[in-house]
XYZ file of C-alpha atoms in Angstrom:
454
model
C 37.704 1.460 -149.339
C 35.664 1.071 -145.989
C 37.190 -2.352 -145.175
C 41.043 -1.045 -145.921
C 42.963 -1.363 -142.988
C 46.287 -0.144 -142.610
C 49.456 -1.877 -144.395
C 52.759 -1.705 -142.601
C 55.714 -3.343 -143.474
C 58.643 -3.889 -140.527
C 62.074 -4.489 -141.814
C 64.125 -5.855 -139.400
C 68.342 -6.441 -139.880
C 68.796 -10.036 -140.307
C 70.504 -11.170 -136.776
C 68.393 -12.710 -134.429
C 68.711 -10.011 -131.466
C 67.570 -7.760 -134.405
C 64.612 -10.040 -135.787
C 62.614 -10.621 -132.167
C 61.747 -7.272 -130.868
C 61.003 -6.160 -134.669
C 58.717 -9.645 -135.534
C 57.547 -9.186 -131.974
C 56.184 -5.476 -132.919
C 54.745 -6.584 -136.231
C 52.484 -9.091 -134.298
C 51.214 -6.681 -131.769
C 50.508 -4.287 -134.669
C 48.772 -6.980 -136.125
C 46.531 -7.915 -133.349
C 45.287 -4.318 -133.492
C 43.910 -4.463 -136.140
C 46.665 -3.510 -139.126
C 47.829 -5.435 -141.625
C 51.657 -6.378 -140.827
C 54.235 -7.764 -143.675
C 57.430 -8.652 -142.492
C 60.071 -8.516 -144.873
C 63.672 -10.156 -144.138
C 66.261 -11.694 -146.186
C 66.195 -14.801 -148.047
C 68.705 -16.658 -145.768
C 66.671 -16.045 -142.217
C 63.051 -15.841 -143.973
C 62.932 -19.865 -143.597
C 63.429 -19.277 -140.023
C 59.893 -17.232 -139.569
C 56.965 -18.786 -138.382
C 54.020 -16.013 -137.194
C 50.508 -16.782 -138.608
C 49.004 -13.379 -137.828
C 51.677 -11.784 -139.926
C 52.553 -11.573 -143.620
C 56.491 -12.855 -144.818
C 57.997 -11.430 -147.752
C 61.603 -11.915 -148.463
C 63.699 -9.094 -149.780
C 67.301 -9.296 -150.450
C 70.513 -8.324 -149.313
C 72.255 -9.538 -152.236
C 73.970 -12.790 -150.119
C 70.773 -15.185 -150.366
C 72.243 -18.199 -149.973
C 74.656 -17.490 -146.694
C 73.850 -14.319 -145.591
C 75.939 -12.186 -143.229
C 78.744 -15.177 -142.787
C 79.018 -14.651 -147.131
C 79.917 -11.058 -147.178
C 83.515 -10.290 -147.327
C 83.261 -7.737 -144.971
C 80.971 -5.912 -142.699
C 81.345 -2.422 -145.114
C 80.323 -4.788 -148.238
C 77.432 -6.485 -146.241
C 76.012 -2.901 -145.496
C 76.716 -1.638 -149.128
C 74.911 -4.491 -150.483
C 71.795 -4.597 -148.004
C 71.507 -0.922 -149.116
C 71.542 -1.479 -152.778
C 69.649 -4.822 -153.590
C 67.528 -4.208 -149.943
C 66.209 -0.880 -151.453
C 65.048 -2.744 -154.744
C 63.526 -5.517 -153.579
C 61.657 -3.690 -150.545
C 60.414 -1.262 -153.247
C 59.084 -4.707 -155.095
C 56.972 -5.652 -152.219
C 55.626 -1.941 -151.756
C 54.585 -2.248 -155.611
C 53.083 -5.736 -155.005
C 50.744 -4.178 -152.918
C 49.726 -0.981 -154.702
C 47.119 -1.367 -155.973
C 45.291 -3.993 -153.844
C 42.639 -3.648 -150.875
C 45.701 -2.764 -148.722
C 48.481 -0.420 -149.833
C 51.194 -0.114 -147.896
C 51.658 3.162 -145.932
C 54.383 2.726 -143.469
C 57.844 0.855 -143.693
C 58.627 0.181 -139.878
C 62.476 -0.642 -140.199
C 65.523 -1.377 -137.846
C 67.425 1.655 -137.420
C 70.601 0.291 -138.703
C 68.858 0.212 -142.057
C 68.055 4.301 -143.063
C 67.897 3.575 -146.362
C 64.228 2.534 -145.850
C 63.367 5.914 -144.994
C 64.308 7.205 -148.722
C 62.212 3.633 -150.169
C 59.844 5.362 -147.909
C 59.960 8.970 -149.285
C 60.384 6.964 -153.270
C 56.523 6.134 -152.695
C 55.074 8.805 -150.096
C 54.870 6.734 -147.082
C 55.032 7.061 -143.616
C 58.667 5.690 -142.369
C 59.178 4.697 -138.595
C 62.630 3.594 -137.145
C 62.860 0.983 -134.217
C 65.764 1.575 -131.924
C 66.811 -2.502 -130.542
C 68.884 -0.368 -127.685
C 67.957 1.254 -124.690
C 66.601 4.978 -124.888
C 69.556 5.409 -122.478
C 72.432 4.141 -124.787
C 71.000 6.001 -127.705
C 70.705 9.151 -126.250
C 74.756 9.019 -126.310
C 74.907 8.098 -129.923
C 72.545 11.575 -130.323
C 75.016 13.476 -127.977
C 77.512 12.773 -130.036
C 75.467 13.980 -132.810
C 74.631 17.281 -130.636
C 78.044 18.215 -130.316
C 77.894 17.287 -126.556
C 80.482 14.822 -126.591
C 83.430 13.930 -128.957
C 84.990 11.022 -129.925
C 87.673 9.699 -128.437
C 86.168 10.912 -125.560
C 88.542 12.764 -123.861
C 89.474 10.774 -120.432
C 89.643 14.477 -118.599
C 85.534 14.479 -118.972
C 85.275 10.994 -117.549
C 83.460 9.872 -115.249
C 80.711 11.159 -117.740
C 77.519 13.622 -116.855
C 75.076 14.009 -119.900
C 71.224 14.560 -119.206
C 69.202 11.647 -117.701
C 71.584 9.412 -117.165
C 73.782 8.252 -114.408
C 77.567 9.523 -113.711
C 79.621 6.625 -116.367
C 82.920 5.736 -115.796
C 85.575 4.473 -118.841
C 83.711 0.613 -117.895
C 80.496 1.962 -118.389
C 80.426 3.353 -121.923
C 79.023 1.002 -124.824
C 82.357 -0.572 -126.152
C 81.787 1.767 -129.899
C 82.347 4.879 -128.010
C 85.298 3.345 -125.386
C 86.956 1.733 -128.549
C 85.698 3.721 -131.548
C 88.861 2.494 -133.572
C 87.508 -1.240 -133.179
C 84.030 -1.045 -135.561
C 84.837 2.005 -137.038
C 81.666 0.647 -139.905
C 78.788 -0.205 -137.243
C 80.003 3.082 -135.359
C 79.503 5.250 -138.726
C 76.101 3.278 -139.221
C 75.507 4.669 -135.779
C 75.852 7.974 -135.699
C 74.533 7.998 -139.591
C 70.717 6.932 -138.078
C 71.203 9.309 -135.261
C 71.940 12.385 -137.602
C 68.029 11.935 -139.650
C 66.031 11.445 -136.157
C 64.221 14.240 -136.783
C 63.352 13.590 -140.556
C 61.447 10.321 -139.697
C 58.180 10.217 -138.725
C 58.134 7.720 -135.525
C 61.097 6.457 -133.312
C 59.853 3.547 -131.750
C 62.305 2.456 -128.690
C 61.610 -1.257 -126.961
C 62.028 -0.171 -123.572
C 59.147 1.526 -121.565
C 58.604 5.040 -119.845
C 59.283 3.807 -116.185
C 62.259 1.982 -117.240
C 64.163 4.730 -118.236
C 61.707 7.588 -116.438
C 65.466 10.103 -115.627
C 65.967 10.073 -119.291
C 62.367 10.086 -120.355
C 62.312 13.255 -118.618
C 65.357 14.945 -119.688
C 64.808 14.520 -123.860
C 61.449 15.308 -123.285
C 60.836 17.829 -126.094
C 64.418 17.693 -127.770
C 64.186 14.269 -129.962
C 61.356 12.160 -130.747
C 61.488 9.307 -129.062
C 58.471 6.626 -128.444
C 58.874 4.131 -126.017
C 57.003 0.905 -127.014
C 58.613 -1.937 -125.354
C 59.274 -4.291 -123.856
C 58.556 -5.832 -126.998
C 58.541 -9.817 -125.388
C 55.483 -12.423 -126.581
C 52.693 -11.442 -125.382
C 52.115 -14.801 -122.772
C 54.906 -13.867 -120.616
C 53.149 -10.123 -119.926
C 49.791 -8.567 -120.646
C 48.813 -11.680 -122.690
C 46.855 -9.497 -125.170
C 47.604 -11.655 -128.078
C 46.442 -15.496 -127.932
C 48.794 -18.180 -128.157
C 51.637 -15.937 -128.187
C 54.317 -17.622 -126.254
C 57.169 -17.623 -128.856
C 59.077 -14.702 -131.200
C 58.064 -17.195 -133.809
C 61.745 -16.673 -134.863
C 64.847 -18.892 -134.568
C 68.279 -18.688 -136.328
C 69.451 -21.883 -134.214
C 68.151 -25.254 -133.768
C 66.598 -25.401 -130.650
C 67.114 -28.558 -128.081
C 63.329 -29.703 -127.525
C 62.095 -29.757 -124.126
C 65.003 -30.881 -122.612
C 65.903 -28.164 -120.875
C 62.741 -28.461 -119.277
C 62.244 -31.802 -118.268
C 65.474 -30.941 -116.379
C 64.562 -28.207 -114.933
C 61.207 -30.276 -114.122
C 63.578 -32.136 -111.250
C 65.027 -28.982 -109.501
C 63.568 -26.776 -106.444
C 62.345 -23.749 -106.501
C 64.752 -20.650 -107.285
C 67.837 -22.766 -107.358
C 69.070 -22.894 -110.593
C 71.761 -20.715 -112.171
C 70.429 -20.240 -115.935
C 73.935 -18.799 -118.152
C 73.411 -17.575 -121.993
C 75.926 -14.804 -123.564
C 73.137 -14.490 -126.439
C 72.948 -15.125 -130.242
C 76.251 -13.084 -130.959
C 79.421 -13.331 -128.706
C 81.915 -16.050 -128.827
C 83.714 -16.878 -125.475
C 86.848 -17.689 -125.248
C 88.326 -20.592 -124.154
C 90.132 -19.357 -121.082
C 86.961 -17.684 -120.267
C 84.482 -20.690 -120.489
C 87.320 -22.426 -118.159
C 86.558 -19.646 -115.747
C 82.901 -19.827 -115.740
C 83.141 -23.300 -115.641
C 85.037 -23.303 -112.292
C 83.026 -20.417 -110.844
C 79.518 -22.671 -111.684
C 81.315 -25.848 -109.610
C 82.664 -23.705 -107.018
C 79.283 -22.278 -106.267
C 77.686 -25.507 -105.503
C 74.673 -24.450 -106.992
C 72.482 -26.279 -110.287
C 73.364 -24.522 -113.593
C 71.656 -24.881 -116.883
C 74.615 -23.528 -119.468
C 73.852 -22.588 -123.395
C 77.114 -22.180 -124.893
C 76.263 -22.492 -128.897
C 80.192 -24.134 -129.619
C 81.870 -25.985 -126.739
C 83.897 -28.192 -129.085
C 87.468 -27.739 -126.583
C 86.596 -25.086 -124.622
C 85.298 -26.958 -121.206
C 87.607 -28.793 -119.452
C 87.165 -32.342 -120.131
C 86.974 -33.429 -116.228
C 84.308 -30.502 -115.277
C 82.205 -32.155 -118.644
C 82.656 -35.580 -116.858
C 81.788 -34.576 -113.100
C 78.707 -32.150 -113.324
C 76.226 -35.112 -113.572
C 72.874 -34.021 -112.500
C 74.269 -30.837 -111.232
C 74.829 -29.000 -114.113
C 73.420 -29.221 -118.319
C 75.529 -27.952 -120.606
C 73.346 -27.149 -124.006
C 74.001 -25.465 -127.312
C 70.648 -23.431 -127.472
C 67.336 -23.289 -125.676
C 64.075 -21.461 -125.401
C 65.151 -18.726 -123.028
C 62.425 -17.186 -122.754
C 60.584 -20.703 -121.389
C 63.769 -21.177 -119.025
C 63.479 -17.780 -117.121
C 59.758 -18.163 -116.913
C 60.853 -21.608 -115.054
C 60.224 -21.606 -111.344
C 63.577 -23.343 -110.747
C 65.466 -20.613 -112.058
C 66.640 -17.813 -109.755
C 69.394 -16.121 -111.056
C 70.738 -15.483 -114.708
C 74.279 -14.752 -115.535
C 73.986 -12.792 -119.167
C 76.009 -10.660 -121.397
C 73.676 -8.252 -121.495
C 72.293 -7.962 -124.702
C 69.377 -5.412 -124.803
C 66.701 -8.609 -125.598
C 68.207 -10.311 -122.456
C 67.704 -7.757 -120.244
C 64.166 -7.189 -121.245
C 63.645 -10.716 -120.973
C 64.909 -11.055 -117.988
C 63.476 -8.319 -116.443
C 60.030 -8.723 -117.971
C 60.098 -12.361 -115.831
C 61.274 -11.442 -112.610
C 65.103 -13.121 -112.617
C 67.621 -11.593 -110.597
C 71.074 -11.373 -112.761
C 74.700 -11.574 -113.023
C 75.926 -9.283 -115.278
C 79.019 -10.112 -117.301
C 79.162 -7.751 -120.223
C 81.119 -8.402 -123.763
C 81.097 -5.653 -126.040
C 78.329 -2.642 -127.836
C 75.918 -1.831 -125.584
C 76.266 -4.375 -122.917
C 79.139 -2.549 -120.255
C 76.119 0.187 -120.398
C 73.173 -2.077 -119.555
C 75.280 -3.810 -116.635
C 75.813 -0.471 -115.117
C 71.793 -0.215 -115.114
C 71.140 -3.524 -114.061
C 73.847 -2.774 -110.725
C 73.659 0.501 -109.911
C 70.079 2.020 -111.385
C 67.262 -1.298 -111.548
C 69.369 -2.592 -108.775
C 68.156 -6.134 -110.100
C 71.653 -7.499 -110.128
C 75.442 -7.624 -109.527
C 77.963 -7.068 -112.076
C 81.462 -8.960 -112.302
C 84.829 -7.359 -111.941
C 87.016 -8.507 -114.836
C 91.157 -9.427 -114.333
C 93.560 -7.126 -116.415
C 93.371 -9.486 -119.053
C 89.304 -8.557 -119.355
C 88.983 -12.016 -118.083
C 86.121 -12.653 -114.755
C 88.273 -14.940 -113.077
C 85.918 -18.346 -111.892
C 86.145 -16.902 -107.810
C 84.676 -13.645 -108.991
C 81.926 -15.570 -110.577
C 80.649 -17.898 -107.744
C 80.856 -15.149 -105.654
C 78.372 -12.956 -107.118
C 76.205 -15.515 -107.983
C 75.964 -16.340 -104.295
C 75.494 -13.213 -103.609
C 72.476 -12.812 -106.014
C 70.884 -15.968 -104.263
C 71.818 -16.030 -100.514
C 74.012 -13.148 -99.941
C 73.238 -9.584 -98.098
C 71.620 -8.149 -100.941
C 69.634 -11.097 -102.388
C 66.857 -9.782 -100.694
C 66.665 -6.376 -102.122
C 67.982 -7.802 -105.617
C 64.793 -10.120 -105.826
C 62.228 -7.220 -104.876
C 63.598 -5.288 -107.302
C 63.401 -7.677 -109.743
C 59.268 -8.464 -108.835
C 58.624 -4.784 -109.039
C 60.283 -4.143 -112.848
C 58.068 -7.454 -113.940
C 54.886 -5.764 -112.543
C 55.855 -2.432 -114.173
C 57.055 -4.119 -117.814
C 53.549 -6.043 -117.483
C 51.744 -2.808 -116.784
C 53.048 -0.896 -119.711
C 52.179 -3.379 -122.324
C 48.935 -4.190 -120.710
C 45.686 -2.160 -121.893
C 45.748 1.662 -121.204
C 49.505 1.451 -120.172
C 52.625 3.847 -121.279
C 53.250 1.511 -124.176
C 50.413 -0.051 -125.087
C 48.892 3.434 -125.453
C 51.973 4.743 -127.636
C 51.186 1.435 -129.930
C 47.478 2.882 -129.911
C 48.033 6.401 -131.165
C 50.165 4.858 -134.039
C 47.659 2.443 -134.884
C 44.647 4.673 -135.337
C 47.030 6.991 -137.699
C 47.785 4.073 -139.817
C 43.928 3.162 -139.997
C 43.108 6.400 -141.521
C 46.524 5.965 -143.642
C 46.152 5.929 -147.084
C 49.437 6.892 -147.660
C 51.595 9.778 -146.148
């Protein structure tokens, strides 16, 4: 029993926003020393490369498309629930009775039903929030009795503890439109009414991130902040050879991103991704494509399905101006010298990403928690502008070039790009040895050493 080390298994939910903070943590938990099994579903398991860490598949009873096979969201969930409880419980009984048990499922927070797989077999069970500590303390509100839903447009703009005053713009898009995912928004507020029967929530953001907040739940839910959970090269470079989530759910474009990128000066590319998930319309990418031209600047654009959706003569003129790609590395583009500003949708990953390299950003939020995350990136990090949108929700292309100019030459560019140097020295410092996170990740660690079950 001497040589046992600690078994954890981290469940992530099967979307790729979901799978690289969650793969991410199993590989620092592995390179302290624990044993780390990921287990996803059959359709993204192909897509997992990470040699330090263990791959199981489990099921979510759509193993040949996935998600895109369910007929609805409500029948994905039910499903993931059922056959994702009975096939996790396999893998726990796999390991029973060899050198190393498992003792703690580590699973997305969208997925509670690992907590009672969990309590089936007397392990530990940890939950890993993939928002910001700030946009979940909401969800809890809500669970608290502190705010309602609708919420009433008398209370708005919104005070709760820790966080800033929130206008109507500013709320994540399941509490502004509840009636719109009424299933993800039940999932929601389901995790955020059993916080206090699990035994960790881990959080990828860090202590100084989020320090107001930090300060105000201090005591009332229990929160760990462990983040930002981004490979290892790009921070504290703890872990060798880590430069990749070892994850991807799209077929990357080779280096040519790069090579391109190679060619341009320093700080004068605009980089523009709207993540993994959201679709932009076609009157939209007409907009961005006009703002890109008018701002005379390079621009390296991932937009995953541009089949009709760019005008055919801004395609034809852009030359070595602009690259227009379907996917890329991001992380390697953003670590890129040339780049200097990013225009994102704000997707928690991005902004860690982001952040964690120094990039100045436009913000240009969609939908969840993204309207939130631009209001921090604007008004609180102060790394950034964020758009002002038409009637029809649409950020008309003038709008666009001129906050991108402003986030490279204008008044505040200055300010923006300190900022912006400061929150990459403090996301480097948590993560790094003896810092907020990195000793969080510690005191779980040496609990799941002496773990031999809960």
């Amino acid at each position: 029993m001497e040589n046992q080390r600690g078994h954890v298994i981290v469940l992530p939910y099967p979307a790729q926003g979901h799978i690289n903070p969650l793969l991410q943590f199993a590989k620092r938990l592995a390179s302290k020393g624990l044993e780390a099994t990921f287990a996803t579903t059959h359709y993204t398991v192909k897509s997992i490369q990470a040699t330090t860490v263990g791959v199981e598949p489990i099921s979510d009873g759509f193993d040949e498309g996935g998600f895109k096979q369910a007929p609805s969201v409500k029948a994905y969930l039910e499903s993931f629930k059922t056959v994702g409880s009975r096939t996790l419980a396999e893998i726990i009984v796999k390991y029973k009775d060899s050198d190393s048990p498992v003792c703690c499922i580590v699973y997305d927070s969208l997925l509670i039903w690992a907590l009672d797989v969990a309590r089936q077999f007397g392990i530990y069970g940890a939950a890993m929030l993939t928002n910001s500590a700030s946009v979940c303390s909401m969800y809890w509100q809500i669970n608290q009795g502190a705010l309602t839903l609708p919420v009433n447009p008398e209370t708005i703009p919104l005070s709760l503890p820790g966080l800033p005053s929130l206008r109507f713009s500013d709320l994540p898009a399941f509490l502004a439109q509840p009636e719109a995912s009424p299933v993800y928004l039940a999932a929601i507020l389901e995790k955020f009414g059993c916080l206090n029967k699990i035994d960790w929530v881990f959080c990828n953001s860090f202590e100084e991130l989020e320090d107001e907040l930090v300060k105000a739940m201090l005591g009332l839910w229990p929160l760990v902040m462990i983040g930002p959970m981004v490979p290892s090269a790009y921070l504290d470079q703890q872990i060798a050879g880590d430069s990749a989530y070892g994850a991807s759910l799209w077929k990357q474009t080779g280096d040519e991103c790069i090579r391109w990128l190679d060619k341009k000066p320093e700080n004068s590319v605009v980089y523009v991704s709207f993540g993994s998930m959201t679709d932009i319309a076609a009157k939209q990418a007409e907009q961005i494509a006009l703002g890109l031209k008018a701002s005379n600047k390079s621009f390296l654009w991932v937009i995953k399905d541009n089949e009709n959706k760019l005008p055919v003569e801004f395609v034809n003129s852009i030359g070595e101006t602009g690259l227009v790609v379907t996917w890329c590395n991001q992380l390697e583009v953003l670590a890129h010298q040339a780049v200097g500003c990013f225009i994102t949708h704000c997707g928690w990953n991005s902004i860690l990403e982001g952040l964690s390299l120094g990039v100045p950003m436009v913000a240009v939020p969609q939908w969840s928690d993204q309207p939130t995350n631009a209001k921090f990136v604007e008004e609180v990090w102060k790394i950034g502008v964020r758009v002002r949108k038409d009637e029809n929700g649409i950020v008309i292309g003038e709008e666009l070039k001129m906050c991108v100019n402003e986030v490279m030459d204008g008044e505040k560019s200055k300010e923006i790009k300190r900022n912006a140097s400061k929150w990459r020295e403090l996301a480097k410092k948590a993560v790094s040895v003896g810092g907020s996170s990195d000793r969080n990740i510690d005191e779980f660690v040496a609990k799941m050493l002496k773990a031999e079950g809960k």
